[in-house]
mmCIF file of C-alpha atoms in Angstrom:
data_model
loop_
_atom_site.group_PDB
_atom_site.id
_atom_site.type_symbol
_atom_site.label_atom_id
_atom_site.label_comp_id
_atom_site.label_asym_id
_atom_site.label_seq_id
_atom_site.Cartn_x
_atom_site.Cartn_y
_atom_site.Cartn_z
ATOM 1 C CA ILE A 1 1.099 7.051 -26.753
ATOM 2 C CA SER A 2 4.785 7.984 -26.759
ATOM 3 C CA GLN A 3 6.380 7.581 -23.339
ATOM 4 C CA PRO A 4 10.300 7.714 -23.708
ATOM 5 C CA HIS A 5 10.705 7.765 -19.997
ATOM 6 C CA VAL A 6 9.306 3.946 -19.743
ATOM 7 C CA ARG A 7 12.400 1.649 -20.343
ATOM 8 C CA PRO A 8 13.047 -2.013 -19.989
ATOM 9 C CA ILE A 9 13.693 -3.369 -16.303
ATOM 10 C CA VAL A 10 15.583 -6.502 -16.416
ATOM 11 C CA ARG A 11 13.947 -8.500 -13.450
ATOM 12 C CA GLY A 12 15.134 -11.931 -14.080
ATOM 13 C CA LYS A 13 11.523 -13.439 -12.714
ATOM 14 C CA ALA A 14 10.364 -16.629 -14.316
ATOM 15 C CA GLY A 15 8.301 -16.010 -17.400
ATOM 16 C CA ARG A 16 8.900 -12.218 -17.063
ATOM 17 C CA PRO A 17 12.465 -11.438 -17.169
ATOM 18 C CA VAL A 18 11.945 -8.093 -18.289
ATOM 19 C CA GLU A 19 9.407 -5.475 -17.326
ATOM 20 C CA PHE A 20 8.497 -2.074 -18.605
ATOM 21 C CA GLY A 21 7.227 0.866 -16.446
ATOM 22 C CA ALA A 22 8.003 2.552 -13.204
ATOM 23 C CA LYS A 23 9.954 0.615 -10.289
ATOM 24 C CA VAL A 24 8.024 1.511 -7.142
ATOM 25 C CA SER A 25 9.225 0.966 -3.413
ATOM 26 C CA VAL A 26 6.356 0.783 -1.241
ATOM 27 C CA SER A 27 6.144 0.222 2.585
ATOM 28 C CA MET A 28 2.774 -0.794 4.352
ATOM 29 C CA ILE A 29 1.609 0.165 7.833
ATOM 30 C CA GLY A 30 -1.485 -1.376 8.739
ATOM 31 C CA LYS A 31 -3.644 -1.239 5.532
ATOM 32 C CA LEU A 32 -2.076 1.730 4.436
ATOM 33 C CA ALA A 33 0.595 1.736 1.478
ATOM 34 C CA PHE A 34 3.169 4.380 1.251
ATOM 35 C CA VAL A 35 5.005 4.939 -2.119
ATOM 36 C CA ASP A 36 8.661 5.774 -0.946
ATOM 37 C CA HIS A 37 10.483 5.766 -4.130
ATOM 38 C CA LEU A 38 9.533 5.617 -7.819
ATOM 39 C CA ASP A 39 11.944 5.693 -10.543
ATOM 40 C CA TRP A 40 11.911 4.652 -14.200
ATOM 41 C CA ASP A 41 15.321 3.151 -14.179
ATOM 42 C CA ALA A 42 16.563 0.229 -12.187
ATOM 43 C CA PHE A 43 17.268 0.693 -8.633
ATOM 44 C CA ASN A 44 18.233 -1.522 -5.787
ATOM 45 C CA GLU A 45 15.526 -1.490 -3.153
ATOM 46 C CA SER A 46 17.742 -2.291 -0.072
ATOM 47 C CA GLN A 47 19.291 1.126 -0.349
ATOM 48 C CA ASP A 48 15.622 2.456 0.460
ATOM 49 C CA LEU A 49 15.032 0.712 3.633
ATOM 50 C CA ILE A 50 16.966 2.827 6.320
ATOM 51 C CA ALA A 51 15.059 6.045 4.874
ATOM 52 C CA GLN A 52 11.777 4.286 4.767
ATOM 53 C CA VAL A 53 11.921 3.497 8.361
ATOM 54 C CA GLU A 54 13.076 6.953 9.258
ATOM 55 C CA ARG A 55 10.026 8.089 7.404
ATOM 56 C CA TYR A 56 8.016 5.921 9.699
ATOM 57 C CA LYS A 57 9.579 7.614 12.648
ATOM 58 C CA ALA A 58 8.652 10.983 11.128
ATOM 59 C CA ARG A 59 5.261 10.113 10.794
ATOM 60 C CA PHE A 60 4.446 8.235 14.046
ATOM 61 C CA GLY A 61 7.287 9.765 16.487
ATOM 62 C CA PHE A 62 9.016 6.355 17.017
ATOM 63 C CA TYR A 63 10.578 3.442 15.305
ATOM 64 C CA PRO A 64 8.582 0.325 14.527
ATOM 65 C CA GLU A 65 9.199 -2.821 16.540
ATOM 66 C CA VAL A 66 9.733 -5.045 13.563
ATOM 67 C CA VAL A 67 10.290 -4.499 9.746
ATOM 68 C CA LEU A 68 8.904 -7.302 7.258
ATOM 69 C CA ALA A 69 10.571 -7.019 4.030
ATOM 70 C CA ASP A 70 11.618 -9.142 1.143
ATOM 71 C CA GLY A 71 15.025 -10.719 1.289
ATOM 72 C CA ILE A 72 16.870 -8.339 -0.764
ATOM 73 C CA TYR A 73 16.338 -5.827 2.047
ATOM 74 C CA GLY A 74 18.256 -8.141 4.448
ATOM 75 C CA THR A 75 21.660 -6.857 3.971
ATOM 76 C CA ARG A 76 24.426 -6.768 6.564
ATOM 77 C CA ALA A 77 24.402 -3.050 6.604
ATOM 78 C CA ASN A 78 20.570 -2.799 6.901
ATOM 79 C CA ARG A 79 20.333 -5.693 9.638
ATOM 80 C CA ARG A 80 23.104 -3.849 11.617
ATOM 81 C CA TRP A 81 21.390 -0.496 11.467
ATOM 82 C CA LEU A 82 18.007 -2.167 12.440
ATOM 83 C CA LYS A 83 19.978 -3.836 15.302
ATOM 84 C CA GLU A 84 21.415 -0.598 16.557
ATOM 85 C CA HIS A 85 18.056 1.004 16.744
ATOM 86 C CA GLY A 86 16.420 -2.180 18.465
ATOM 87 C CA ILE A 87 14.413 -3.215 15.325
ATOM 88 C CA ARG A 88 13.841 -6.620 14.586
ATOM 89 C CA PHE A 89 14.380 -7.918 10.986
ATOM 90 C CA GLY A 90 11.674 -10.310 10.002
ATOM 91 C CA GLY A 91 13.688 -12.385 7.764
ATOM 92 C CA ARG A 92 15.802 -15.439 7.246
ATOM 93 C CA PRO A 93 19.381 -14.885 9.032
ATOM 94 C CA LEU A 94 22.308 -14.864 7.142
ATOM 95 C CA GLY A 95 25.103 -17.449 7.123
ATOM 96 C CA ARG A 96 24.739 -21.350 7.764
ATOM 97 C CA PRO A 97 21.838 -22.466 9.673
ATOM 98 C CA ARG A 98 22.389 -23.343 13.405
ATOM 99 C CA LYS A 99 22.994 -26.892 14.098
ATOM 100 C CA VAL A 100 19.992 -28.167 16.076
ATOM 101 C CA THR A 101 21.110 -29.637 19.707
ATOM 102 C CA SER A 102 19.025 -30.520 22.573
ATOM 103 C CA GLU A 103 19.508 -27.252 24.368
ATOM 104 C CA ASN A 104 18.610 -25.086 21.468
ATOM 105 C CA MET A 105 15.748 -27.195 20.060
ATOM 106 C CA ASP A 106 12.919 -25.269 21.265
ATOM 107 C CA GLU A 107 14.468 -21.801 20.568
ATOM 108 C CA ILE A 108 14.999 -22.942 16.925
ATOM 109 C CA LYS A 109 11.519 -24.055 16.453
ATOM 110 C CA GLN A 110 10.112 -20.813 17.855
ATOM 111 C CA LEU A 111 12.407 -18.773 15.422
ATOM 112 C CA LYS A 112 10.921 -20.902 12.542
ATOM 113 C CA ARG A 113 7.312 -20.170 13.712
ATOM 114 C CA GLN A 114 8.020 -16.432 14.061
ATOM 115 C CA ARG A 115 9.488 -16.703 10.421
ATOM 116 C CA ARG A 116 6.569 -18.294 9.017
ATOM 117 C CA GLU A 117 4.158 -15.602 10.997
ATOM 118 C CA ASP A 118 6.318 -12.812 9.446
ATOM 119 C CA GLU A 119 6.222 -14.253 5.748
ATOM 120 C CA ARG A 120 2.278 -14.409 6.052
ATOM 121 C CA SER A 121 2.235 -11.001 7.704
ATOM 122 C CA ARG A 122 4.263 -9.536 4.653
ATOM 123 C CA ILE A 123 1.760 -10.942 1.904
ATOM 124 C CA PRO A 124 -0.536 -7.978 2.183
ATOM 125 C CA VAL A 125 2.514 -6.004 0.516
ATOM 126 C CA GLU A 126 2.242 -8.188 -2.684
ATOM 127 C CA GLY A 127 -1.483 -8.079 -2.590
ATOM 128 C CA LYS A 128 -1.623 -4.297 -2.634
ATOM 129 C CA PHE A 129 0.254 -4.359 -6.120
ATOM 130 C CA GLY A 130 -2.503 -6.961 -7.195
ATOM 131 C CA GLN A 131 -5.299 -4.859 -6.000
ATOM 132 C CA GLY A 132 -3.725 -1.957 -7.817
ATOM 133 C CA LYS A 133 -3.216 -3.840 -11.149
ATOM 134 C CA ASN A 134 -6.421 -5.598 -11.137
ATOM 135 C CA GLY A 135 -8.855 -3.060 -9.716
ATOM 136 C CA TYR A 136 -7.230 0.307 -10.781
ATOM 137 C CA ARG A 137 -4.984 -0.487 -13.827
ATOM 138 C CA LEU A 138 -1.577 0.253 -12.274
ATOM 139 C CA ASN A 139 -0.010 -1.565 -15.066
ATOM 140 C CA GLN A 140 -1.828 0.387 -17.708
ATOM 141 C CA ILE A 141 -0.821 4.046 -17.083
ATOM 142 C CA ARG A 142 -1.358 5.795 -20.256
ATOM 143 C CA ALA A 143 0.061 9.342 -19.627
ATOM 144 C CA ARG A 144 2.740 10.909 -21.937
ATOM 145 C CA LEU A 145 4.852 12.728 -19.291
ATOM 146 C CA ALA A 146 6.810 11.179 -16.631
ATOM 147 C CA SER A 147 5.640 13.666 -14.017
ATOM 148 C CA THR A 148 2.114 12.945 -15.063
ATOM 149 C CA SER A 149 2.484 9.186 -14.989
ATOM 150 C CA GLU A 150 4.167 9.566 -11.454
ATOM 151 C CA ALA A 151 1.414 11.547 -10.279
ATOM 152 C CA TRP A 152 -1.199 8.798 -11.659
ATOM 153 C CA VAL A 153 0.670 6.110 -9.681
ATOM 154 C CA ARG A 154 0.682 7.873 -6.466
ATOM 155 C CA SER A 155 -2.987 8.508 -6.894
ATOM 156 C CA ILE A 156 -3.926 4.962 -7.367
ATOM 157 C CA PHE A 157 -2.486 4.294 -3.924
ATOM 158 C CA LEU A 158 -4.053 7.369 -2.601
ATOM 159 C CA VAL A 159 -7.695 5.961 -3.574
ATOM 160 C CA MET A 160 -6.630 2.489 -2.206
ATOM 161 C CA ASN A 161 -5.747 4.145 1.285
ATOM 162 C CA LEU A 162 -8.845 6.264 1.018
ATOM 163 C CA ILE A 163 -10.899 3.117 0.433
ATOM 164 C CA ALA A 164 -9.087 1.027 3.408
ATOM 165 C CA LEU A 165 -9.618 4.085 5.442
ATOM 166 C CA LEU A 166 -13.360 4.157 4.884
ATOM 167 C CA ARG A 167 -13.876 0.532 5.562
ATOM 168 C CA PHE A 168 -12.320 1.167 8.634
ATOM 169 C CA LEU A 169 -14.518 4.197 9.614
ATOM 170 C CA LEU A 170 -17.842 2.911 8.461
ATOM 171 C CA PRO A 171 -18.447 0.714 11.333
ATOM 172 C CA PHE A 172 -18.145 3.592 13.801
ATOM 173 C CA LEU A 173 -20.453 6.100 11.970
ATOM 174 C CA ARG A 174 -24.004 6.444 12.279
ATOM 175 C CA PRO A 175 -26.188 5.328 9.132
ATOM 176 C CA SER A 176 -27.857 8.810 9.481
ATOM 177 C CA ALA A 177 -24.363 10.455 9.246
ATOM 178 C CA ILE A 178 -23.644 8.081 6.065
ATOM 179 C CA MET A 179 -26.871 9.424 4.626
ATOM 180 C CA ASP A 180 -26.210 12.782 5.175
ATOM 181 C CA ALA A 181 -22.941 12.856 3.561
ATOM 182 C CA CYS A 182 -24.228 10.820 0.627
ATOM 183 C CA THR A 183 -26.888 13.182 0.396
ATOM 184 C CA THR A 184 -24.532 16.053 0.350
ATOM 185 C CA TRP A 185 -22.400 14.426 -2.393
ATOM 186 C CA LEU A 186 -25.112 13.817 -4.627
ATOM 187 C CA ARG A 187 -26.669 17.400 -4.601
ATOM 188 C CA GLY A 188 -23.353 18.605 -5.123
ATOM 189 C CA MET A 189 -22.013 16.630 -7.891
ATOM 190 C CA LEU A 190 -25.530 16.067 -9.695
ATOM 191 C CA ARG A 191 -28.067 18.285 -11.077
ATOM 192 C CA LEU A 192 -31.118 16.443 -10.872
ATOM 193 C CA ASP A 193 -34.541 17.228 -12.649
ATOM 194 C CA ASP A 194 -37.772 17.312 -10.899
ATOM 195 C CA GLY A 195 -38.733 13.789 -11.929
ATOM 196 C CA VAL A 196 -35.442 12.305 -10.501
ATOM 197 C CA GLY A 197 -35.803 14.184 -7.525
ATOM 198 C CA ASP A 198 -39.152 13.182 -6.886
ATOM 199 C CA ARG A 199 -38.389 9.459 -7.218
ATOM 200 C CA LEU A 200 -35.418 9.691 -4.889
ATOM 201 C CA THR A 201 -37.701 11.710 -2.177
ATOM 202 C CA GLY A 202 -39.926 8.851 -2.547
ATOM 203 C CA MET A 203 -37.062 6.154 -1.861
ATOM 204 C CA HIS A 204 -36.027 8.119 1.212
ATOM 205 C CA PRO A 205 -37.355 11.345 2.845
ATOM 206 C CA ARG A 206 -33.697 12.666 3.498
ATOM 207 C CA PHE A 207 -33.350 13.313 -0.048
ATOM 208 C CA ALA A 208 -36.077 15.824 0.191
ATOM 209 C CA ASP A 209 -34.977 19.349 0.436
ATOM 210 C CA ALA A 210 -37.332 22.159 0.753
ATOM 211 C CA SER A 211 -34.759 24.981 0.319
ATOM 212 C CA THR A 212 -33.546 23.474 -3.202
ATOM 213 C CA GLY A 213 -37.279 22.945 -4.281
ATOM 214 C CA TRP A 214 -36.804 19.740 -5.930
#
């Protein structure tokens, strides 16, 4: 497939110094992933942070308490902006480590524990890309046009978000409501012959529908 919009992007990673495909900047809120920036050329992710936080406020009406991000986002300008807006940056502080004294020993231990917790909380972001690649072929986009490829990538994240929402809602749904929804979908998407309909009716009476005359 000819994809002239796909260009090599030098990443400098061990074992994979050059990658091909779109570069995607994603933010996660809970279990949901939002594609904030997608480009076929290299860009510096740190320039997206302020806009991503502002989008968070536009969606929910307030700023987040903390931003957990890769170290590249922790520029002085970004940290200063976050501090001005009362937002904690969950990353390693800039500059030389503080000297440990008897007065600040407990505080430094607490800060180290907080950083470890922040690093663990950031793992789902990397896992979301792994889920997209392994489960939905995020790394195998086979569209000719850049616009179609972008829609393909965004659709994969949409599907992963829908699955996350479904997993959250299922415990609160009545089994009968789930069966009704599945039955409606089945009738709408498939045209079953009488034999299949009879077998489904035998499996569960909800599949019987006098109005359609299975």
